[in-house]
mmCIF file of C-alpha atoms in Angstrom:
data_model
loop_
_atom_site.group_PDB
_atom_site.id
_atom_site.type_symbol
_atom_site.label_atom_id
_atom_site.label_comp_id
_atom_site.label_asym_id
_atom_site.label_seq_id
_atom_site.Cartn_x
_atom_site.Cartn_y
_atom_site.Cartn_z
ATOM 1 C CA UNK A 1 -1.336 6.577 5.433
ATOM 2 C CA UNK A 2 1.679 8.239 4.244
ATOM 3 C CA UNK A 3 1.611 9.665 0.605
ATOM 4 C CA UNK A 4 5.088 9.647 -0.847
ATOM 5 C CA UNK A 5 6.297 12.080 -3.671
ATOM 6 C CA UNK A 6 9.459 11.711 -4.984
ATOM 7 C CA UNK A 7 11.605 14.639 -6.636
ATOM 8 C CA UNK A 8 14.115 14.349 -9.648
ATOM 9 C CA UNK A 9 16.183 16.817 -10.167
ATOM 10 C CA UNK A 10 17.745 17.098 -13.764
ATOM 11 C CA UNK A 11 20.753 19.301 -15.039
ATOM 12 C CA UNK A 12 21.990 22.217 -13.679
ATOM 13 C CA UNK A 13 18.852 24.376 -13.792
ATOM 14 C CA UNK A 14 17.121 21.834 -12.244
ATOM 15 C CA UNK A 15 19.226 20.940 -9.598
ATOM 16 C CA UNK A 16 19.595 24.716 -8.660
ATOM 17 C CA UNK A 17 15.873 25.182 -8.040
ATOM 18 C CA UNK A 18 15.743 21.803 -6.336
ATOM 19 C CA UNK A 19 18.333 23.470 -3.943
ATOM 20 C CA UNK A 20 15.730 26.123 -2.928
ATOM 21 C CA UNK A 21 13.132 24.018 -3.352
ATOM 22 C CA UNK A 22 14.108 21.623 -0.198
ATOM 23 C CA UNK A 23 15.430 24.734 1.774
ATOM 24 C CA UNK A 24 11.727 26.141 1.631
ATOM 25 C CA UNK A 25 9.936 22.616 2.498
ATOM 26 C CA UNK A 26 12.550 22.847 5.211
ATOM 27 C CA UNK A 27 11.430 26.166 6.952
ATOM 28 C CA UNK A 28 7.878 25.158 6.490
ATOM 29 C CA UNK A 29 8.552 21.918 8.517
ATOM 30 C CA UNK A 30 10.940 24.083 11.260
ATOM 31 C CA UNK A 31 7.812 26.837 11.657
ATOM 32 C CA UNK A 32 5.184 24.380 12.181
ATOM 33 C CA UNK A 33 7.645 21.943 14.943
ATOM 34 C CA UNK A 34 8.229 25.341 16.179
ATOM 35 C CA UNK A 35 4.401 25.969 16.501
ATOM 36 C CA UNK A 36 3.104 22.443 18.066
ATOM 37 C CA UNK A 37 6.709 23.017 20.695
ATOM 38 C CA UNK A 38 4.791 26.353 21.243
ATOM 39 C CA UNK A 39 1.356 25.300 21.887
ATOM 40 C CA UNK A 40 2.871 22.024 24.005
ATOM 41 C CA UNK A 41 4.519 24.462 26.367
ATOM 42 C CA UNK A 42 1.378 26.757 26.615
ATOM 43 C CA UNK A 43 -1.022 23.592 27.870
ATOM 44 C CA UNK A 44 1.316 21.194 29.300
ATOM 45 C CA UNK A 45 1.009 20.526 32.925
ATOM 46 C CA UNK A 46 4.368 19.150 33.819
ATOM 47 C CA UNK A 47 7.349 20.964 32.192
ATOM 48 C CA UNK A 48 8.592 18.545 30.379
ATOM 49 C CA UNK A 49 10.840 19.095 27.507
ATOM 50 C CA UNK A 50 9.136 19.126 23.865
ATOM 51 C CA UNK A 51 10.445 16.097 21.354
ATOM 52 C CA UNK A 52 9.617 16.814 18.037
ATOM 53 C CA UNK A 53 8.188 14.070 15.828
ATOM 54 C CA UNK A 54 7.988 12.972 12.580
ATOM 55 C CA UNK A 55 4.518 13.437 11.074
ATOM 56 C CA UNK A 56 2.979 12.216 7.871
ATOM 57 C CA UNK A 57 2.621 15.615 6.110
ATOM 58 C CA UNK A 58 6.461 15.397 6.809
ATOM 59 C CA UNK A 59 6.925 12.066 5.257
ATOM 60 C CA UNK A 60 5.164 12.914 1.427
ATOM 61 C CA UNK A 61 8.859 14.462 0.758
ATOM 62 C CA UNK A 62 11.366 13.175 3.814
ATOM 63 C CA UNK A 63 11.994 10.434 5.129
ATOM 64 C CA UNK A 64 13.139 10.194 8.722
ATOM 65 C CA UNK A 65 16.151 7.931 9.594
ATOM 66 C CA UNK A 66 18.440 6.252 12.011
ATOM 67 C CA UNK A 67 21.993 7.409 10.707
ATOM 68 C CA UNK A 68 23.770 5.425 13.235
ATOM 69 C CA UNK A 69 23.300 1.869 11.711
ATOM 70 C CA UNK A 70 24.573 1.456 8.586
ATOM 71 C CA UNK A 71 21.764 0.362 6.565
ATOM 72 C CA UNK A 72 19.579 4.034 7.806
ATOM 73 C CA UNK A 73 16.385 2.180 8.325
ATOM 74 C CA UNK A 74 13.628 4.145 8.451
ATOM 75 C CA UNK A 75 11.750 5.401 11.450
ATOM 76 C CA UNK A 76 7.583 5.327 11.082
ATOM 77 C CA UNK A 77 5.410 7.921 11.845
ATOM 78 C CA UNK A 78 5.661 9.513 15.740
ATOM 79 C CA UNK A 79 8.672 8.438 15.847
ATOM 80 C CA UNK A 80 11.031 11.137 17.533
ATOM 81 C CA UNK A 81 12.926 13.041 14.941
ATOM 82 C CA UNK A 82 16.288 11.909 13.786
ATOM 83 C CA UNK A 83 17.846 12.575 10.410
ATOM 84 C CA UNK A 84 15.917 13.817 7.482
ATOM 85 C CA UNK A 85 16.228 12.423 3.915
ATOM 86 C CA UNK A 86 14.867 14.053 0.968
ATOM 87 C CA UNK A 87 12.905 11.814 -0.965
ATOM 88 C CA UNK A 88 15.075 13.110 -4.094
ATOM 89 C CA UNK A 89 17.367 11.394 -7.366
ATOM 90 C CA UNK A 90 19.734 14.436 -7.755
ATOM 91 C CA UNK A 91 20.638 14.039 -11.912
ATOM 92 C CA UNK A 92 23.347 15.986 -13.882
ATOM 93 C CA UNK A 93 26.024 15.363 -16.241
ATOM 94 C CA UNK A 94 28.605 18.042 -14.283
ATOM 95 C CA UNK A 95 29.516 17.769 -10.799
ATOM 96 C CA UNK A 96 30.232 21.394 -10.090
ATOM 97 C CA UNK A 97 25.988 21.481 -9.148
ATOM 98 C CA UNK A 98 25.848 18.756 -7.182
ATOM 99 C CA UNK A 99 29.373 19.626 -5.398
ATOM 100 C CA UNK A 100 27.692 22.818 -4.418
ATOM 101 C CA UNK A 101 24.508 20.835 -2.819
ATOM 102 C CA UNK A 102 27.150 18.536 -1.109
ATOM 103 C CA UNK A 103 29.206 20.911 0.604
ATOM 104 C CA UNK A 104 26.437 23.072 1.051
ATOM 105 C CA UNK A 105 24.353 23.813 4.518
ATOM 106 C CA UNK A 106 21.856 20.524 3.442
ATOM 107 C CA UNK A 107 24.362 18.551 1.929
ATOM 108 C CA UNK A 108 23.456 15.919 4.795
ATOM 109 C CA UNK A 109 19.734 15.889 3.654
ATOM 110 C CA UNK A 110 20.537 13.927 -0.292
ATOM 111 C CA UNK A 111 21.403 10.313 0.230
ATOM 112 C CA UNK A 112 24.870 9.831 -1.575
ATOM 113 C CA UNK A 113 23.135 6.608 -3.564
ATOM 114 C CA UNK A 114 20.491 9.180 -5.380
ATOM 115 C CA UNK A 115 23.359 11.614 -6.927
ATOM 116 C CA UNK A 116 24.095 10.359 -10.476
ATOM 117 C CA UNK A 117 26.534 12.284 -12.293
ATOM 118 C CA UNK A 118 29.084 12.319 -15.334
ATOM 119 C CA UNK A 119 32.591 14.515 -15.727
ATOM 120 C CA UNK A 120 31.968 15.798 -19.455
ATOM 121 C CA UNK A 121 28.465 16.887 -19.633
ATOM 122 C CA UNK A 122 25.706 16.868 -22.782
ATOM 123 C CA UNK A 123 27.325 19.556 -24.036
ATOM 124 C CA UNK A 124 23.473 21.762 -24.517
ATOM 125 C CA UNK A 125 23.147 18.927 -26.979
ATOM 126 C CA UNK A 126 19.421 17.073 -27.161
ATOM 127 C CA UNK A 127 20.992 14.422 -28.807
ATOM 128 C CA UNK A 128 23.672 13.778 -26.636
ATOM 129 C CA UNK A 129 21.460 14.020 -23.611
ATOM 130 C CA UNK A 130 18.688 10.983 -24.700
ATOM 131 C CA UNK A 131 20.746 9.189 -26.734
ATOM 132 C CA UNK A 132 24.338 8.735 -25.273
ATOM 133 C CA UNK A 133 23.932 9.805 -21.623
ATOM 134 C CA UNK A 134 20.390 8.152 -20.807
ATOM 135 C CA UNK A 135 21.253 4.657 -21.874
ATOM 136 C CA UNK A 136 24.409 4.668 -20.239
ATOM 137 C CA UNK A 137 22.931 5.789 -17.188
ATOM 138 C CA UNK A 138 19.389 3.807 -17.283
ATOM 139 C CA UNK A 139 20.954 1.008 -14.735
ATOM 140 C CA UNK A 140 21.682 3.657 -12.095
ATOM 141 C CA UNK A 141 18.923 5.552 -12.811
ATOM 142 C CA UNK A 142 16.878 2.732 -12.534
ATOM 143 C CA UNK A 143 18.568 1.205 -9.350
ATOM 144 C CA UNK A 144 17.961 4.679 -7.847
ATOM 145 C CA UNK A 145 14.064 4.348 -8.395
ATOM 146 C CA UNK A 146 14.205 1.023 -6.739
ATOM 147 C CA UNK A 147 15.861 2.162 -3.988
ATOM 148 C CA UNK A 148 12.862 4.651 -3.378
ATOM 149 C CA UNK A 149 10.304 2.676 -4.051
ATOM 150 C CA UNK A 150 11.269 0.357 -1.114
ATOM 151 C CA UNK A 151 11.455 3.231 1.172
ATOM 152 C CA UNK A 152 7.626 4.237 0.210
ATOM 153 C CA UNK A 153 4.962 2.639 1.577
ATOM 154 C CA UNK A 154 2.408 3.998 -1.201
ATOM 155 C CA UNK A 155 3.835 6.271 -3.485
ATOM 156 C CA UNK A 156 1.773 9.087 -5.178
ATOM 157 C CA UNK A 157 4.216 10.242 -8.427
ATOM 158 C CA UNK A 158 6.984 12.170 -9.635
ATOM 159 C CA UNK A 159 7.931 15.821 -9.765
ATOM 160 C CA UNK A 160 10.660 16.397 -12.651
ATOM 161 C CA UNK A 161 12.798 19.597 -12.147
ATOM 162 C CA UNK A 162 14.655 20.164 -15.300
ATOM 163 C CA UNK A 163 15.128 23.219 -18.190
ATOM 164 C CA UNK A 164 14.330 22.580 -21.529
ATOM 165 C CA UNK A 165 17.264 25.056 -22.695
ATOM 166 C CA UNK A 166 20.291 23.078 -22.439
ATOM 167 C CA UNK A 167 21.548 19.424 -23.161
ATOM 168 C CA UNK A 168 21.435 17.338 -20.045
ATOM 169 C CA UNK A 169 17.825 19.095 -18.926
ATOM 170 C CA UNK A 170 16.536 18.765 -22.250
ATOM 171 C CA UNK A 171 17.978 15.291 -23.023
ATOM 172 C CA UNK A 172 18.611 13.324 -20.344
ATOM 173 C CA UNK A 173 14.776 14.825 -18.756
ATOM 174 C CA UNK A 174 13.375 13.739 -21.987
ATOM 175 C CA UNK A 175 14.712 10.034 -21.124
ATOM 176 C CA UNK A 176 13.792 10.140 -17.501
ATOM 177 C CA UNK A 177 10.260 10.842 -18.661
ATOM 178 C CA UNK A 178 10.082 8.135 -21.075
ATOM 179 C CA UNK A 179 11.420 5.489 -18.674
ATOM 180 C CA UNK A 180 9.106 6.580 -16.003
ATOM 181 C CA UNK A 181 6.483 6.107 -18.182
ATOM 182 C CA UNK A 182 7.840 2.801 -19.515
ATOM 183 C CA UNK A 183 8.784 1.196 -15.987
ATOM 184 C CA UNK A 184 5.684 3.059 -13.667
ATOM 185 C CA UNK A 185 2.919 3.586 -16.163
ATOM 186 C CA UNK A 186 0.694 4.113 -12.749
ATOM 187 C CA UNK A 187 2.437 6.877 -11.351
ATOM 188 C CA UNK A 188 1.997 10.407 -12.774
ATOM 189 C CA UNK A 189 5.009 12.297 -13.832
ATOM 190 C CA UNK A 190 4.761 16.148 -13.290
ATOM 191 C CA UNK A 191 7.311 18.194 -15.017
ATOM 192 C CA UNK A 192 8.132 21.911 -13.872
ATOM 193 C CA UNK A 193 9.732 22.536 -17.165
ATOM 194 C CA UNK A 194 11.812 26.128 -17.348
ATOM 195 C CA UNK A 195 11.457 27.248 -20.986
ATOM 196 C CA UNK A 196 14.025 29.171 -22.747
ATOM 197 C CA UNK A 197 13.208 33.117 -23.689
ATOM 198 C CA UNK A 198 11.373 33.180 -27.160
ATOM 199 C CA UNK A 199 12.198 36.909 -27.138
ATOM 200 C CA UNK A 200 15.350 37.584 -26.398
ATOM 201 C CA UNK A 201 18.636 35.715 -27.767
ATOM 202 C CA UNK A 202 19.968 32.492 -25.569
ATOM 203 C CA UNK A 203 23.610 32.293 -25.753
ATOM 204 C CA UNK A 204 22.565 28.747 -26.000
ATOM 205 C CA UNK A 205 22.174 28.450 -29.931
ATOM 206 C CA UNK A 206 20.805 24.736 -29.581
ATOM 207 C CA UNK A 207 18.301 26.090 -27.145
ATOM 208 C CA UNK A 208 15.665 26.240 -29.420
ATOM 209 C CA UNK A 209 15.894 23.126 -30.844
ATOM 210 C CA UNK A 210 16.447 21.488 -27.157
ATOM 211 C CA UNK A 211 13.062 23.329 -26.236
ATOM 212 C CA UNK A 212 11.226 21.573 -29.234
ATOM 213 C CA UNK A 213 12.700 17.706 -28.883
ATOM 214 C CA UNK A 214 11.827 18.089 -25.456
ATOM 215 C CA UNK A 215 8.267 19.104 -25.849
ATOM 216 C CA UNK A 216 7.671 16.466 -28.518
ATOM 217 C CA UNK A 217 8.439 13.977 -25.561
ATOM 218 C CA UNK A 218 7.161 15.654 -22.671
ATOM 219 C CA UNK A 219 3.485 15.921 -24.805
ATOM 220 C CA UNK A 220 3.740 12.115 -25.272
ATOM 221 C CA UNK A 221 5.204 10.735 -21.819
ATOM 222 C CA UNK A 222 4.261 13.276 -19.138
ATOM 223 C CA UNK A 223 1.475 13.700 -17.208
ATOM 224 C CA UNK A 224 1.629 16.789 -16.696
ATOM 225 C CA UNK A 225 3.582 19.776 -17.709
ATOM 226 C CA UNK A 226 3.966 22.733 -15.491
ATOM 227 C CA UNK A 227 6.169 25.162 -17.838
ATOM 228 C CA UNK A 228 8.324 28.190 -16.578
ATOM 229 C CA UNK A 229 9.242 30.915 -18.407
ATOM 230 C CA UNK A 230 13.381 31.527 -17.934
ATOM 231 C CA UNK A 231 12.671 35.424 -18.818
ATOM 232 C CA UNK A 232 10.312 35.522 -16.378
ATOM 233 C CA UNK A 233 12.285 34.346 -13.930
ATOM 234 C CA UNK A 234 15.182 36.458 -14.549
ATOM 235 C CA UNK A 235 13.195 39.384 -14.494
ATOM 236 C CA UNK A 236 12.206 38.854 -10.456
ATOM 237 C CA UNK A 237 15.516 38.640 -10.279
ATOM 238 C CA UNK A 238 16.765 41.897 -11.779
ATOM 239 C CA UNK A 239 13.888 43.641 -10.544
ATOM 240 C CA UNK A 240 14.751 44.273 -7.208
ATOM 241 C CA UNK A 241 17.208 43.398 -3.978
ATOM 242 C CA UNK A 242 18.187 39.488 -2.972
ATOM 243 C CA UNK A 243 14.738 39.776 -0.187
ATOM 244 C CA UNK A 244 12.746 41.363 -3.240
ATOM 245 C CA UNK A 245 13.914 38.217 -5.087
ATOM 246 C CA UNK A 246 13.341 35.562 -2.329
ATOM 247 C CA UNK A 247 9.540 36.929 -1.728
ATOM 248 C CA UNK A 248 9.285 36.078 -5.652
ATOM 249 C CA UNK A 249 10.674 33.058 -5.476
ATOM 250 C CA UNK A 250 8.734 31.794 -2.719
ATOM 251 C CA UNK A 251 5.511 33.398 -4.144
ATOM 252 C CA UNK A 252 6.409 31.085 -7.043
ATOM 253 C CA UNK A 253 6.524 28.351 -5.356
ATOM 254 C CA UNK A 254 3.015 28.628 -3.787
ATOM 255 C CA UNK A 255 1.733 29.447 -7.110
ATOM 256 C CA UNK A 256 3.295 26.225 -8.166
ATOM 257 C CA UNK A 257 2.186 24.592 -5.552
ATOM 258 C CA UNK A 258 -1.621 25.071 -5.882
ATOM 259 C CA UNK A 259 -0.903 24.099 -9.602
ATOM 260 C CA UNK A 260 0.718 20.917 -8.933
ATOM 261 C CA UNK A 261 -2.566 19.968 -6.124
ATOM 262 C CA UNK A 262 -4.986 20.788 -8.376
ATOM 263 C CA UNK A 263 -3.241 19.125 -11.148
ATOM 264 C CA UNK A 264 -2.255 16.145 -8.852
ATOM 265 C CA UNK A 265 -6.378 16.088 -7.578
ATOM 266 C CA UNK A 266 -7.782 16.055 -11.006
ATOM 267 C CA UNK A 267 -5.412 13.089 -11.761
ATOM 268 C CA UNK A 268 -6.478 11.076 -9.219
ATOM 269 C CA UNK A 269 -10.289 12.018 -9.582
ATOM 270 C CA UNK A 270 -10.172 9.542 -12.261
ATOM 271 C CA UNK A 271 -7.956 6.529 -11.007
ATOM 272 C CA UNK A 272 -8.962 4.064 -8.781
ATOM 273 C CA UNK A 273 -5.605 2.805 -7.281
ATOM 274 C CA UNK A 274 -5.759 -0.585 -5.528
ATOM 275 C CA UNK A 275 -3.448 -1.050 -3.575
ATOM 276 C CA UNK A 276 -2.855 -4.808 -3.501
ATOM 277 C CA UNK A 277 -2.435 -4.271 -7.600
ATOM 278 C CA UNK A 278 0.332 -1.415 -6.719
ATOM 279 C CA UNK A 279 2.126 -3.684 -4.421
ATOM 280 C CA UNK A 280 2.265 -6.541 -7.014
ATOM 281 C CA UNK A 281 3.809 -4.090 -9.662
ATOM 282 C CA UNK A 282 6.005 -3.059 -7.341
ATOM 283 C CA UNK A 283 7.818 -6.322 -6.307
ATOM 284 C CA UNK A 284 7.236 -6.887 -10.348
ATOM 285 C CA UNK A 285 9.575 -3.663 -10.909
ATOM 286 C CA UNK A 286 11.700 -4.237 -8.347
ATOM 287 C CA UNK A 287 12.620 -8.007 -9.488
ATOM 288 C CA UNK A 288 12.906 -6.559 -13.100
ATOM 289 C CA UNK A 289 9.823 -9.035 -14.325
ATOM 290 C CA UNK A 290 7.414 -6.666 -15.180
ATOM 291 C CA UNK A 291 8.090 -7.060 -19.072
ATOM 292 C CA UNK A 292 7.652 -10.509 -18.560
ATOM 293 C CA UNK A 293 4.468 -10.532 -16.685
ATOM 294 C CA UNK A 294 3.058 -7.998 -19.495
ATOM 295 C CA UNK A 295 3.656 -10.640 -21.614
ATOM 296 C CA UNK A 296 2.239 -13.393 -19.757
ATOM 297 C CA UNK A 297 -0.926 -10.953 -19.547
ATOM 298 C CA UNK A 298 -1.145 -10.740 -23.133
ATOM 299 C CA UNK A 299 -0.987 -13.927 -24.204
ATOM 300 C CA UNK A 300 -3.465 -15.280 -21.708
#
C-alpha cells in the first residue's frame, strides 16, 4: 500500500531548499530505473525494450499522471511511467521564488493549483505573516490540502520546509502548523525549521523575535521539530567549491533523512491508525463537516 507524504514549502528559504530537495529525490529515482533497466537487460531473454514503471517507494512523494486529459488522473502502481507530480503546496508571499521553480529545469514537476503566492510579501514581520497573510490565505491553503488528500490513498503526514528568520517563514509557517493541527489532528507535522545565527548579526533585525513567536507555536502544534542552524549552513557553503558544497548538502539531507524515519517510526510506534476511521475524517474534511461532527461527538 502506498504511503503518501506530502511537502510544504514555506517562504523563500523554504522554497529554495525544497528546490534541491525534489532535484535529489529525483536522481535517486533516475539511478535506481537506471539500475532495474540494467539488470532487465542483463537476464532478459528476448531483447525487448525496458519500460520503466512507477513503483510505490516512488509514489510516498510523486505521483504519476496522465497529462494528456485534462483532469491528470492518476496512474496506480506498475503503471508505465508518464508525468511526475510532486506531492508538494509550494507557499510564499513573493513570486520571484516560485518564478525561479517555474521556469526552472522541474518547473513541470509542481502542479500550478499547489503554488500560493502574494505580490507584497510579510515584510520579515511575525505578525504580518500569522495574522494578515494566513487568514487571507486559509481558503486556498485549505483547498490545496484537499486537493492532496484526494490524490492519496493513505496518507502518512507532513514535512514543513520553512526558516524561522524572516516574516512569511516565520509567520505564515507558524499558521500552516496550527491549521494542520486544527483540520488533521491525525497526521504528524514535521518541521525542518532553519534557525537564524545566535552568534553573528542577521541583517534581519526582527529575526530574533520571528525565531521566538515561531518556536512558541511550533512547541505547541508540531510534531516534530527538526531545527537547522542558518550558520551552519552557510559555513558548507563558504568552506569550499560548488561540488564541496553539493556533497554537504546532500550529506545533509541523509542526515535528515534518518532523522525524519526515526522520528516518523517512533510516531507511529504508538498510533494505531484504522483505516476505515481515516477515511471517514477524510470525506469529513473534505465536505468541511468535521467541526460539526466534533460536535455531534461531544454532545452524545
Amino acid at each position: 500500500m502506498p504511503r503518501e507524504v506530502f511537502v510544504v514549502q514555506i517562504g523563500q528559504c523554504g522554497n529554495q531548499i525544497g528546490g534541491q530537495f525534489w532535484e535529489t529525490l529525483l536522481e535517486e529515482h533516475a539511478a535506481a530505473v537506471a539500475r532495474e533497466a540494467e539488470a532487465a537487460k542483463k537476464w532478459s531473454r528476448q531483447n525487448a525494450s525496458y519500460v520503466p514503471r512507477f513503483s510505490a517507494s516512488m509514489s510516498t512523494f510523486f505521483r504519476n499522471v496522465n497529462a494528456r486529459h485534462h483532469a491528470c488522473y492518476d496512474l496506480g502502481d506498475g503503471q508505465p511511467l508518464r508525468t511526475l507530480k510532486a506531492r508538494a503546496i509550494l507557499i510564499d508571499m513573493e513570486e520571484g521564488v516560485l518564478n525561479e521553480l517555474r521556469r526552472g529545469s522541474f518547473g513541470s514537476l509542481f502542479d500550478e493549483r499547489h503554488l500560493i503566492s502574494d505580490v507584497s510579501g510579510a515584510g520579515n514581520n511575525w505578525a504580518h505573516g500569522f495574522c494578515v497573510y494566513g487568514p487571507e490565505h486559509r481558503d486556498r491553503i485549505a483547498e490545496s490540502l484537499r486537493r492532496s488528500l484526494e490524490a492519496a490513498e493513505s496518507p502518512q503526514g507532513f514535512l514543513i520546509l520553512h526558516s524561522l528568520g524572516g516574516g512569511t517563514g516565520s509567520g505564515l509557517g507558524s499558521f500552516v502548523v496550527q491549521m494542520l493541527e486544527e483540520e488533521l489532528p491525525d497526521l504528524p507535522r514535521f518541521c525542518c525549521s532553519v534557525v537564524p545565527s545566535p552568534l553573528q548579526a542577521d541583517d534581519v533585525v526582527t529575526a530574533p523575535y520571528n525565531n521566538l513567536l515561531s518556536l512558541l507555536h511550533l512547541r505547541r502544534h508540531a510534531s516534530c521539530v527538526l531545527p537547522v542552524s542558518n550558520d551552519a549552513l552557510v559555513k558548507m557553503y563558504e568552506a569550499g567549491r560548488p561540488p564541496l558544497f553539493r556533497s554537504s548538502f546532500l550529506f545533509f539531507f541523509s542526515l535528515f533523512f534518518a532523522l525524519f524515519v526515526f522520528a516518523f517510526s517512533a510516531f507511529l510506534a504508538g498510533i494505531s491508525t484504522n483505516d476505515d476511521d481515516w477515511r471517514e475524517r477524510r470525506h469529513d474534511f473534505q465536505s468541511g463537516r468535521a467541526e460539526t461532527r466534533e460536535k455531534e461527538m461531544c454532545i452524545r
